[in-house]
Coordinates of C-alpha atoms in Angstrom, one line a residue:
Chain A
X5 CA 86.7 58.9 44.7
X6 CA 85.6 61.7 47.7
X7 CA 84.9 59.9 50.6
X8 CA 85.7 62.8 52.6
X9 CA 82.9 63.5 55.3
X10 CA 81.1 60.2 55.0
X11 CA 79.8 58.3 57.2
X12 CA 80.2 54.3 56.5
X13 CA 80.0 51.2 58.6
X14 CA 82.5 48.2 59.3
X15 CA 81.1 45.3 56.7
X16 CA 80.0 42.1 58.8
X17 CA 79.5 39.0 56.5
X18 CA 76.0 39.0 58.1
X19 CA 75.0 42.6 57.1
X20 CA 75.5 41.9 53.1
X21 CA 71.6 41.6 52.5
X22 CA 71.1 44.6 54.3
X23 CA 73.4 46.3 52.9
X24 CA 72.4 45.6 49.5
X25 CA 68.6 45.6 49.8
X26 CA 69.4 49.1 51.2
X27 CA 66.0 49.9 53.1
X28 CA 67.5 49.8 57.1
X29 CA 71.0 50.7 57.0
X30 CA 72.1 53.4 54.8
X31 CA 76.5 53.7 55.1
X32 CA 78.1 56.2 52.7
X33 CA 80.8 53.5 52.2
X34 CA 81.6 50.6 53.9
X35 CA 85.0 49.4 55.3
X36 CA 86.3 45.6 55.1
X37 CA 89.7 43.8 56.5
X38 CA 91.5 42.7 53.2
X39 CA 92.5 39.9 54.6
X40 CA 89.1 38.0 55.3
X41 CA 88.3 38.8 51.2
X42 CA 92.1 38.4 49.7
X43 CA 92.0 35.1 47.3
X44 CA 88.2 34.3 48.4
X45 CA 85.9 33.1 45.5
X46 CA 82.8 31.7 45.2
X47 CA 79.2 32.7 47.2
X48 CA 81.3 35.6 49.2
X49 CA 83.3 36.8 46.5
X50 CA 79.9 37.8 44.6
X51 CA 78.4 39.0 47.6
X52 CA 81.4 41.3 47.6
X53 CA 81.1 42.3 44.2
X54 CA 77.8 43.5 44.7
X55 CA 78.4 45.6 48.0
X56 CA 81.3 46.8 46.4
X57 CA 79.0 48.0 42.9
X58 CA 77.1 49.6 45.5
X59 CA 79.3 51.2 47.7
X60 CA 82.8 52.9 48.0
X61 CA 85.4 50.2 49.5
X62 CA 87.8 51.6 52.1
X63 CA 89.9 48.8 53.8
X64 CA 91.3 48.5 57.2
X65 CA 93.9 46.0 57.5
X66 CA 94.5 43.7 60.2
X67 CA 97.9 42.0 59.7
X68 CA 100.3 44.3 58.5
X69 CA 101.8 44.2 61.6
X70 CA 104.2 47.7 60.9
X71 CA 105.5 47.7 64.4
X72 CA 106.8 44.2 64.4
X73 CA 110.2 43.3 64.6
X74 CA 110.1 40.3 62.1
X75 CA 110.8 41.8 58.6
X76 CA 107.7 42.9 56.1
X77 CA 106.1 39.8 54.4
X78 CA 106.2 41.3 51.2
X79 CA 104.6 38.1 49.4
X80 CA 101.5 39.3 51.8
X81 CA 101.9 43.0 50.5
X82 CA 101.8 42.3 47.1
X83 CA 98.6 40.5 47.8
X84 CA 97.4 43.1 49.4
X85 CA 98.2 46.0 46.6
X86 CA 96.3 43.6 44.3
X87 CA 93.3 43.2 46.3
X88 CA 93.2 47.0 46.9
X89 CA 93.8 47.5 43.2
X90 CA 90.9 45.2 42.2
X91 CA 88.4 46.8 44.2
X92 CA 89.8 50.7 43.5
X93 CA 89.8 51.1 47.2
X94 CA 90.8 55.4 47.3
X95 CA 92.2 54.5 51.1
X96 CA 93.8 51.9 53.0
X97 CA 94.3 52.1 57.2
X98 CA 96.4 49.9 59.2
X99 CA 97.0 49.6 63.2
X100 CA 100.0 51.2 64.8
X101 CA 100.9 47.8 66.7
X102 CA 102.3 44.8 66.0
X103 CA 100.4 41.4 65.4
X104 CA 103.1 39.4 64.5
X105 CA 106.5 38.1 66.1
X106 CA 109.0 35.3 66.4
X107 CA 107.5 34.1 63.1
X108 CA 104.1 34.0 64.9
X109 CA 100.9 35.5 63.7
X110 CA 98.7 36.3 66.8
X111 CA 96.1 38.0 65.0
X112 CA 95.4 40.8 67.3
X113 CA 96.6 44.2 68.0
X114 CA 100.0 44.0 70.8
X115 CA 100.9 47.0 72.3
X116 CA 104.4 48.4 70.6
X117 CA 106.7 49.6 73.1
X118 CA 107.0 53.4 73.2
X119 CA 110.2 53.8 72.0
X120 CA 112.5 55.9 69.7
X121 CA 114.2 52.9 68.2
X122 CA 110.8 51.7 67.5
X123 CA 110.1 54.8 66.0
X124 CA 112.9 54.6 63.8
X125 CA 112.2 50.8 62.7
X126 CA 108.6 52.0 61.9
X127 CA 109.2 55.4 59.6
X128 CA 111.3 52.9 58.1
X129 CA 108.8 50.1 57.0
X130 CA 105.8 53.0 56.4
X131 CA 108.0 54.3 53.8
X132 CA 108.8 50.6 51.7
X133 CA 104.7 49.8 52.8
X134 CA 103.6 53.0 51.1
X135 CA 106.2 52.1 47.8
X136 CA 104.9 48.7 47.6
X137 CA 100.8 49.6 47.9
X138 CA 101.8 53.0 46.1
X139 CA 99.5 54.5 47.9
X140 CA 99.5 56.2 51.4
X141 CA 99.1 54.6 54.6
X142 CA 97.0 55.8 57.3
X143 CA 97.9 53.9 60.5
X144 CA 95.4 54.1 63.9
X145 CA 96.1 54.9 67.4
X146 CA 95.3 51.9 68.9
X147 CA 93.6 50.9 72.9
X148 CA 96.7 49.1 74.6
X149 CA 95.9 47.4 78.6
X150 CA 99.4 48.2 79.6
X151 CA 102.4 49.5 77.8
X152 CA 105.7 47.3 77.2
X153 CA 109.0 48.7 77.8
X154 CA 108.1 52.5 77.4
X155 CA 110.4 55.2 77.2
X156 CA 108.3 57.8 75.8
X157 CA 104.2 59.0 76.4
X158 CA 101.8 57.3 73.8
X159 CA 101.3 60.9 72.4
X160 CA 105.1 61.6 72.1
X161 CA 105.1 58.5 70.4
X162 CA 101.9 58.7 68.0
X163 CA 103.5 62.2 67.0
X164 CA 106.5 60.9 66.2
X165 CA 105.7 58.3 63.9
X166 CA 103.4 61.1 62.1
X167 CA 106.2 63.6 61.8
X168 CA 109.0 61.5 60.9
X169 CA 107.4 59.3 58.2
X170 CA 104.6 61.9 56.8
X171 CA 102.0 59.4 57.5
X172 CA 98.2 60.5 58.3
X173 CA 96.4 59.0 61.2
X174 CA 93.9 57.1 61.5
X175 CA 92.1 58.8 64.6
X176 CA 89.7 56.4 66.7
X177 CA 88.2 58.3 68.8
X178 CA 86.5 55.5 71.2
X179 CA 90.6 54.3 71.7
X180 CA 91.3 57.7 73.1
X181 CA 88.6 57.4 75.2
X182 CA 89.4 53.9 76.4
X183 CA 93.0 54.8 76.5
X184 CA 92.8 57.9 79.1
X185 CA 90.5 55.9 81.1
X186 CA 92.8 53.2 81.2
X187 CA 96.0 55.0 81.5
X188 CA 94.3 58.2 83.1
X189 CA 95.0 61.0 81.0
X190 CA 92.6 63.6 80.2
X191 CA 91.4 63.0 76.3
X192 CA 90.7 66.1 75.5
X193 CA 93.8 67.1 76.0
X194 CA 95.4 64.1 74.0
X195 CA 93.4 64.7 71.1
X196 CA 94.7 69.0 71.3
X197 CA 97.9 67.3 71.5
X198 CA 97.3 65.1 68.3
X199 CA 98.7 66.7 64.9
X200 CA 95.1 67.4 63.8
X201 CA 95.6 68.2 60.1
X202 CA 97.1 64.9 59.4
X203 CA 93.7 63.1 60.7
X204 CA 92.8 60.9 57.3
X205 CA 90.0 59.0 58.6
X206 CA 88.2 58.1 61.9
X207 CA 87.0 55.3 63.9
X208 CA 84.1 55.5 66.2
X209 CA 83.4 52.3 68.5
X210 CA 81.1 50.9 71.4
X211 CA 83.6 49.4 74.7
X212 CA 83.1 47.9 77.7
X213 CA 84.3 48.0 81.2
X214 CA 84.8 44.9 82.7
X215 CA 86.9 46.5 86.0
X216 CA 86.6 49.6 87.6
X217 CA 89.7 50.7 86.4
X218 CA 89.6 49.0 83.1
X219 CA 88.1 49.2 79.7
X220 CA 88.3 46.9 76.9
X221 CA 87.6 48.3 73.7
X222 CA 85.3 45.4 72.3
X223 CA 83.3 46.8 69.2
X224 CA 80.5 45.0 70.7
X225 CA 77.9 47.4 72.2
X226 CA 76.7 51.1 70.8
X227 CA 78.6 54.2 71.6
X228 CA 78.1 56.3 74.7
X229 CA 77.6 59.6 75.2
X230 CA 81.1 60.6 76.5
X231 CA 82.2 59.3 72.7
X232 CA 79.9 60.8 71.1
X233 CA 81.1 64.1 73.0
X234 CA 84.5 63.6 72.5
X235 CA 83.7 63.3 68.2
X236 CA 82.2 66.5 68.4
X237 CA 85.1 68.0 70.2
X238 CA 87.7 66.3 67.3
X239 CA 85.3 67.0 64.6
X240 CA 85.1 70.5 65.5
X241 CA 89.1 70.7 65.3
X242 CA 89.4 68.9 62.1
X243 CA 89.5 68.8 58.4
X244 CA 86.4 66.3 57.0
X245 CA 87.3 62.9 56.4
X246 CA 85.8 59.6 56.3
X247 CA 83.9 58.5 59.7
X248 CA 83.8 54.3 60.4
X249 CA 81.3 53.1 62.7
X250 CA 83.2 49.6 63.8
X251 CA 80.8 47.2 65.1
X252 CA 82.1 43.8 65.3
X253 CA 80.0 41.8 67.8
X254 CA 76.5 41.5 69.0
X255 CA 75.5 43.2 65.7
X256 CA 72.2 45.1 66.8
X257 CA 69.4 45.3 64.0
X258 CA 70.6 47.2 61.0
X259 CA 67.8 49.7 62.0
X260 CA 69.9 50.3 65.5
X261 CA 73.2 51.0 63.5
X262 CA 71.7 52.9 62.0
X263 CA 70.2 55.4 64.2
X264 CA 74.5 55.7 65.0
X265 CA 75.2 56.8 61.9
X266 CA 72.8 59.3 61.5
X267 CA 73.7 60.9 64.8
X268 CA 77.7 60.3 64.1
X269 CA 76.5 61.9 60.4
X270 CA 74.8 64.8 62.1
X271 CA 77.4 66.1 64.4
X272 CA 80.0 65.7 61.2
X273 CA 77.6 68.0 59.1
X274 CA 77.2 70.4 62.0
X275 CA 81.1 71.2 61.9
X276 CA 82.5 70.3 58.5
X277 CA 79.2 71.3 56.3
X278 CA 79.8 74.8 58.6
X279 CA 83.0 74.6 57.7
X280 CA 82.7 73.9 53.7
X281 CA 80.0 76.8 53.3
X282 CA 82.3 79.1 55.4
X283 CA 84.5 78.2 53.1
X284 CA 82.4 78.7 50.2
X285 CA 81.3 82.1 51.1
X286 CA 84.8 83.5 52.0
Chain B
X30 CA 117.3 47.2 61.5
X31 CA 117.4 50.1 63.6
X32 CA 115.2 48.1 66.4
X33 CA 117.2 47.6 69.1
X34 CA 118.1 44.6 70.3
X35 CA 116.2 44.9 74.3
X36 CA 113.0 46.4 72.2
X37 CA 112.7 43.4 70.0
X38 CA 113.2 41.1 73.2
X39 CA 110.6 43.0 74.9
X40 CA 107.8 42.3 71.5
X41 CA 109.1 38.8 71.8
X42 CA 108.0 38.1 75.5
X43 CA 105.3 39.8 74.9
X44 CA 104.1 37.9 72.1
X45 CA 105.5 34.3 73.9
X46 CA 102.9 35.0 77.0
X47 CA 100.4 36.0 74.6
X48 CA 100.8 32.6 73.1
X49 CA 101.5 30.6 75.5
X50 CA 99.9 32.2 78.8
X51 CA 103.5 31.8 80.8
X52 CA 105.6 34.7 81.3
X53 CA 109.2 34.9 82.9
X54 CA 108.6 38.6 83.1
X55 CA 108.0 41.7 80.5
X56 CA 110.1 44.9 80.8
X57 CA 107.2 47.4 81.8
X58 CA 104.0 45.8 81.2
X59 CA 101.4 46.2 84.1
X60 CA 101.2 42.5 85.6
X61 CA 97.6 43.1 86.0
X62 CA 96.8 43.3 83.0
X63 CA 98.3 41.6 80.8
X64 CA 96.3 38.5 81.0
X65 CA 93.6 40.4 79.4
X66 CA 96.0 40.0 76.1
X67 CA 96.5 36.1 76.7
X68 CA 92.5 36.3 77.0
X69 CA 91.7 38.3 73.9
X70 CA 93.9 36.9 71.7
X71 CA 93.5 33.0 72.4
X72 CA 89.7 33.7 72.4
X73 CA 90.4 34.5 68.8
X74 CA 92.1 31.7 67.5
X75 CA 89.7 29.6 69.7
X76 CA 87.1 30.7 67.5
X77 CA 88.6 30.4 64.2
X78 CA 89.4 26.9 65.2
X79 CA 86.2 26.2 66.4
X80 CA 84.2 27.5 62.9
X81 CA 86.6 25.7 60.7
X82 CA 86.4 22.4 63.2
X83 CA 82.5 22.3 64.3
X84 CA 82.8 18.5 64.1
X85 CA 85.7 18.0 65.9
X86 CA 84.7 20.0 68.4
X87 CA 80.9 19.2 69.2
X88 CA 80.6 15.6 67.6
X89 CA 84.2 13.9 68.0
X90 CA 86.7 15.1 70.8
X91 CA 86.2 15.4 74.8
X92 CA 85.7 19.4 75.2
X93 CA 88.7 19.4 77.7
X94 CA 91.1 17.5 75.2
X95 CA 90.0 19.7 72.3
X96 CA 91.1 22.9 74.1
X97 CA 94.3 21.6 75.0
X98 CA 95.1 20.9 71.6
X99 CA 94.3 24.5 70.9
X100 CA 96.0 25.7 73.6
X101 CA 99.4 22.8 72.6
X102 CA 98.5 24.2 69.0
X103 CA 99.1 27.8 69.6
X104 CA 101.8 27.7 72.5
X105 CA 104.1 25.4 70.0
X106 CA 103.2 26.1 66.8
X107 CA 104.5 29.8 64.6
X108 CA 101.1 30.2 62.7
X109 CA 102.3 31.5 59.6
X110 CA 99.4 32.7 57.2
X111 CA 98.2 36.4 57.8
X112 CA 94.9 35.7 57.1
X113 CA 93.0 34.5 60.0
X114 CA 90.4 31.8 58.0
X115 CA 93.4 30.1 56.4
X116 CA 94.9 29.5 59.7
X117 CA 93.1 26.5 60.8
X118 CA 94.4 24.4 58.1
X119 CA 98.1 24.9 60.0
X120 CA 96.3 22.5 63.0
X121 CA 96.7 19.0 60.6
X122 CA 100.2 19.5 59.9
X123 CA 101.0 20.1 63.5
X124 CA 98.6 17.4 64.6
X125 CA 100.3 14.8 62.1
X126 CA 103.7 16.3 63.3
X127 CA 103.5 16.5 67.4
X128 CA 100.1 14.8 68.4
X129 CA 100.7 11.1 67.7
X130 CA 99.3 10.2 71.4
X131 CA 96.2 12.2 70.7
X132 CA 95.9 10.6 67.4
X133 CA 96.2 7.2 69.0
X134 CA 93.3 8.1 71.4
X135 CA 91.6 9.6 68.4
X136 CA 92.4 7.9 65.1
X137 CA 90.2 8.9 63.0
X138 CA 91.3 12.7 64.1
X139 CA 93.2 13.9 61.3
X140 CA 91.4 12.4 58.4
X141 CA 88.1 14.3 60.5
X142 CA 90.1 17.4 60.3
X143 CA 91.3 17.2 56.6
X144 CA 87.1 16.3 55.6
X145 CA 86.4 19.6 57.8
X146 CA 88.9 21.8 56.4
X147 CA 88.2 20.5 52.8
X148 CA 84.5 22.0 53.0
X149 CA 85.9 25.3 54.4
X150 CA 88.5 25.4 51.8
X151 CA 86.4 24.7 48.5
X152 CA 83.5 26.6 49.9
X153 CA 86.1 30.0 50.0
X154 CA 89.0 29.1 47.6
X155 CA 89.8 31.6 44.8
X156 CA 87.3 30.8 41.6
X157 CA 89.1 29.3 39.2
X158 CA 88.0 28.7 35.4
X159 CA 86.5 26.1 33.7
X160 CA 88.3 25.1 30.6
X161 CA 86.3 25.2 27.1
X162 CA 84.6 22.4 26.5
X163 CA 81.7 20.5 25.2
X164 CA 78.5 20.3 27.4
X165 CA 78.3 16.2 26.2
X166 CA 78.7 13.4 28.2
X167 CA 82.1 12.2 27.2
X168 CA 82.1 8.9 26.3
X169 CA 85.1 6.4 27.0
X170 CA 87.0 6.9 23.9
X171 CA 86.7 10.6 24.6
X172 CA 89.3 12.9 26.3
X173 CA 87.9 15.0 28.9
X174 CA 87.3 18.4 31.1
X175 CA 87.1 18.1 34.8
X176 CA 85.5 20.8 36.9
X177 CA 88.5 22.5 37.8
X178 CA 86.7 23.2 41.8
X179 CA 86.9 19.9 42.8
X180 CA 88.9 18.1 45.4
X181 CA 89.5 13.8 45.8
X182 CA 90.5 13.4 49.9
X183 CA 92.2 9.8 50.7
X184 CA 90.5 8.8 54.0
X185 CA 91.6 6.4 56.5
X186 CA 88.4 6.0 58.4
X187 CA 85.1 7.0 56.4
X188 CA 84.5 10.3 58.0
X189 CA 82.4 11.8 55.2
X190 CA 79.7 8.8 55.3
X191 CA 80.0 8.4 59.2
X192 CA 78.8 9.8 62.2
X193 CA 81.1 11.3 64.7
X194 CA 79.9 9.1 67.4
X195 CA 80.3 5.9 65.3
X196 CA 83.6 6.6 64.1
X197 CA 85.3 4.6 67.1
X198 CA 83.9 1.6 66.1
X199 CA 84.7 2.4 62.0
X200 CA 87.1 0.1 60.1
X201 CA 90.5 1.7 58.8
X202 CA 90.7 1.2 55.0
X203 CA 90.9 3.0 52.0
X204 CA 88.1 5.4 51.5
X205 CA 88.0 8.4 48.8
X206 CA 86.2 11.4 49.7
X207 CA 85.3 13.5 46.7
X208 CA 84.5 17.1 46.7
X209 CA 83.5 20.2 44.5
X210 CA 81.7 23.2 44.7
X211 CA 78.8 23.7 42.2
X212 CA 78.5 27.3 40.2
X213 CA 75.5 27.3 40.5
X214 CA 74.8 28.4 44.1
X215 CA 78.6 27.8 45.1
X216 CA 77.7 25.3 47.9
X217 CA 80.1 22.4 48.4
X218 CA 79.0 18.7 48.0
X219 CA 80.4 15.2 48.9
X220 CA 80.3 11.9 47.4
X221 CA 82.1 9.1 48.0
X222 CA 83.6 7.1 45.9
X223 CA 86.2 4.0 44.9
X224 CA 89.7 4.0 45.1
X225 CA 89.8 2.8 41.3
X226 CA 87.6 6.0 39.9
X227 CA 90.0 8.2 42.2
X228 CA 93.2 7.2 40.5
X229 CA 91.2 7.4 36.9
X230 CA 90.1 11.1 38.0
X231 CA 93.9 11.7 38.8
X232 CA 94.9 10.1 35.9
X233 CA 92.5 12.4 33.7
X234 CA 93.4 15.2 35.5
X235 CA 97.8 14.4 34.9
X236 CA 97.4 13.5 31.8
X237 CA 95.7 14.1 28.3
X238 CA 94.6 10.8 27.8
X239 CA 91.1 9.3 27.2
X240 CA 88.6 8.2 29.7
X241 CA 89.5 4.4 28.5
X242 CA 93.0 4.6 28.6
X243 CA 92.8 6.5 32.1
X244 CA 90.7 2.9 32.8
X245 CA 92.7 0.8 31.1
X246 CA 96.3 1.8 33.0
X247 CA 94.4 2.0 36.5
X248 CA 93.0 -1.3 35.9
X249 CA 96.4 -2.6 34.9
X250 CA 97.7 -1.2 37.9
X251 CA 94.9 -3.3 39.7
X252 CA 95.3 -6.1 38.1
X253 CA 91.6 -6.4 36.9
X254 CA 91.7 -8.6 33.5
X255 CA 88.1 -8.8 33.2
X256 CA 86.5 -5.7 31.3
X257 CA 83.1 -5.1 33.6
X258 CA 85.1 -2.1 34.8
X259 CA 84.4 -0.2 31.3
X260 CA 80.3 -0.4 32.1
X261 CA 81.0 0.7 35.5
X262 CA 83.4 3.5 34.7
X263 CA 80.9 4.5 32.1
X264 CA 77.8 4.8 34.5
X265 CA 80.0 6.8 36.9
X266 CA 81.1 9.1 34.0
X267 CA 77.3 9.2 33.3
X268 CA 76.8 10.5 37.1
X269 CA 79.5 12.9 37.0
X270 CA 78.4 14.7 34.1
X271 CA 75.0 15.0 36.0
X272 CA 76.6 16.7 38.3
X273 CA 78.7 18.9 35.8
X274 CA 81.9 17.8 37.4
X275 CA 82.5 16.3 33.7
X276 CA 82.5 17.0 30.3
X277 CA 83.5 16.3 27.1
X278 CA 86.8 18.4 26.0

């Protein structure tokens, strides 16, 4: 399955009737968390079945946890390759942080320290992840408040794990926003500094600021323009590939979502449409 | 594990404030900021606790004792299941483990807990198949097939027939709590019932005997040496099939 260029949405329990009655929102795929549908039957289960006759399934997992330093819970993986199996989901994405530790699930996304080490540990479990699933990962840059123990930039760090392990990335684009904000860095120059042709997939998102000097990156308003800018400038360096809108709270009417994707799906087709006729004609 | 050793103690004090809100220090991390991961990712388990507890929370505890149980909860206890909506469940063991004075204040706590999680559980467990069988109302010399989506809850106190606010006054006993989730719509229902149709539901469901013997060795077990039991057990047979949570095999 080609799912290279579209434009999909991040599936909310509460948009499965529009989704499937089709007439406000119209995603090119839609993208769930495996682990809110693994081993779920009954009423959901069926609505899933039906989104999922209707649309192309990507997943985007939440509990992975590649950068811990507990050993992979393989029982959880083998879930996992099964649920991914089932639903003939072409790609599955993953956070580059850690949400587990001590034996401890904290079900969000910890910062991992910037490390070499941690490098090292994480090449290692991408690798055995990937034989498991047999399929690749793609693993996101994720928005981190502070860093922990860092020995190393973010970028020197993101690179790293994409050089040494042959991984693609996962490239949210709102997170680089948030994250030079946060950490002041220019993003324009973090995304030139990015190892472009290994973008698999990207992430657009709304935030918010709740300080002057911080940003939390809350998938619960629309995006603004500065995002929206800084797409353009990644799209126009990039190969297509699948484009998420993630919107996880204060779900708007389906008609507001979406208006964003048909302006994320028009700056897309202004580069990569370009790009494929170029292409076509050469 | 080529982690090294200060890395992995750096994740791990990380991950103890963000579960527990106290820090002794964290090699590098901005001290103002840090708080906003305590914030985000308690608010998160706050919230799964509170959709799979809506009782508990709104109808039965004080709101102040309730959030220190979630806060206790997730400071002292390694929640182990990766998938968020199972998590909840971990909050009875720990409870019946490590909250004995909260239980005392609260007694009918944990079987309110275990009546709450039981809905969320049968409402999303994995469908599982009916066995072949005849679409007849068995009759008591008949071996039958139990709908395979249904769940019998012992109860202390009678959560499922009481409300919240009357529960302090309610009577310890022995109450059964029965379950199931139709396939029709895939909605969950309750009905109470006795202790005696209980064990003969278990009984069924352990072994391949007949509804009568199934009567017959929990009556003994009873001591019940009249026979009106057979015309009850018959007219709640009767009301299970109606329900399609019975058939004969």
């Amino acid at each position: 399955m080609n799912t290279q260029g579209m434009i999909g949405v991040g599936y909310r329990r509460k948009m499965t009737n529009a989704l499937l009655d089709g007439s406000d929102i119209h995603p090119e795929f839609v993208e769930l968390a495996p682990e809110n549908w693994i081993d779920v039957g009954g009423t959901w289960k069926q609505r899933l079945n039906r989104v999922a006759d209707k649309y192309p399934i990507l997943c985007h997992g939440l509990s992975l946890s590649i950068g811990s330093p507990d050993p992979l819970d393989m029982d959880f993986i083998k879930k996992l390759k099964a649920f991914l199996d089932e639903y003939q989901v072409p790609l599955y994405s993953e956070h580059l942080s850690y949400s587990k530790c001590d034996n401890a699930h904290l079900y969000d996304l910890l910062p991992i320290p910037f490390r070499q080490d941690a490098v090292d540990h994480i090449v290692e479990r991408i690798k055995i992840v990937q034989d498991v699933l047999e399929r690749p990962l793609v693993l996101e840059n994720v928005s981190y408040y502070t860093p922990v123990a860092a020995e190393m930039t973010e970028i020197e760090f993101i690179n790293a794990i994409v050089k040494e392990s042959g991984c693609q990335l996962l490239l949210d684009v709102n997170n680089v926003y948030v994250n030079s904000f946060n950490h002041s860095y220019d993003a324009h120059e973090f995304i030139d500094s990015l190892p472009l042709e290994s973008v698999g997939y990207m992430h657009m998102a709304g935030h918010r600021k709740i300080r002057p000097d911080l940003i939390i990156d809350t998938h619960g308003s629309e995006i603004i323009d500065p995002v929206y800018d800084l797409f353009d400038y990644t799209v126009a360096r990039t190969n297509p590939v699948p484009v998420l809108l993630e919107r996880d709270f204060n779900i708007p009417e389906m008609a507001e979502l979406d208006r964003e994707l048909s302006r994320l799906k028009a700056i897309s087709k202004s580069h990569w449409h370009k790009e494929t006729v170029d292409h076509g004609t050469a | 594990m080529a982690l090294r050793e200060s890395t992995a103690k750096a994740q791990s004090s990380f991950a103890d404030y963000c579960r527990t809100g106290e820090t002794s220090g964290i090699e590098g991390a901005r001290e103002d900021r840090i708080s906003q991961y305590r914030r985000l990712v308690f608010s998160v388990v706050q919230n799964a606790l509170n959709t799979a507890y809506p009782i508990v929370q709104k109808k039965y505890m004080s709101k102040e004792d309730w959030e220190s149980l979630q806060h206790r909860f997730f400071s002292n206890h390694p929640c182990s299941d990766p998938q968020i909506w199972r998590m909840p469940s971990e909050l009875i063991e720990y409870v019946e483990q490590q909250e004995s004075e909260l239980c005392s204040k609260y007694p009918a706590l944990l079987d309110l807990l275990r009546f709450e999680w039981q809905e969320t559980y049968l409402f999303m467990m994995p469908d599982l198949e009916l066995p072949h069988h005849s679409n007849h109302c068995p009759s008591l010399s008949d071996k039958v097939v139990l709908e395979q989506e249904m769940q019998l809850l012992p109860l202390k106190y009678p959560v499922h027939n009481t409300h919240p606010s009357k529960l302090k006054e309610a009577q310890a006993g022995q109450y059964i709590s029965m379950a199931w989730r139709d396939r029709e719509k895939r909605h969950v229902h309750f009905m109470g019932i006795s202790v005696f149709f209980a064990l003969v539901l278990e009984n069924l469901n352990t072994s391949d005997i007949t509804l009568l013997e199934a009567g017959k060795k929990v009556a003994l077990q009873f001591g019940i040496t009249t026979d009106h039991w057979k015309e009850e057990l018959d007219k709640f047979v009767a009301k299970l099939h109606q329900k399609h949570l019975i058939f004969k095999a």
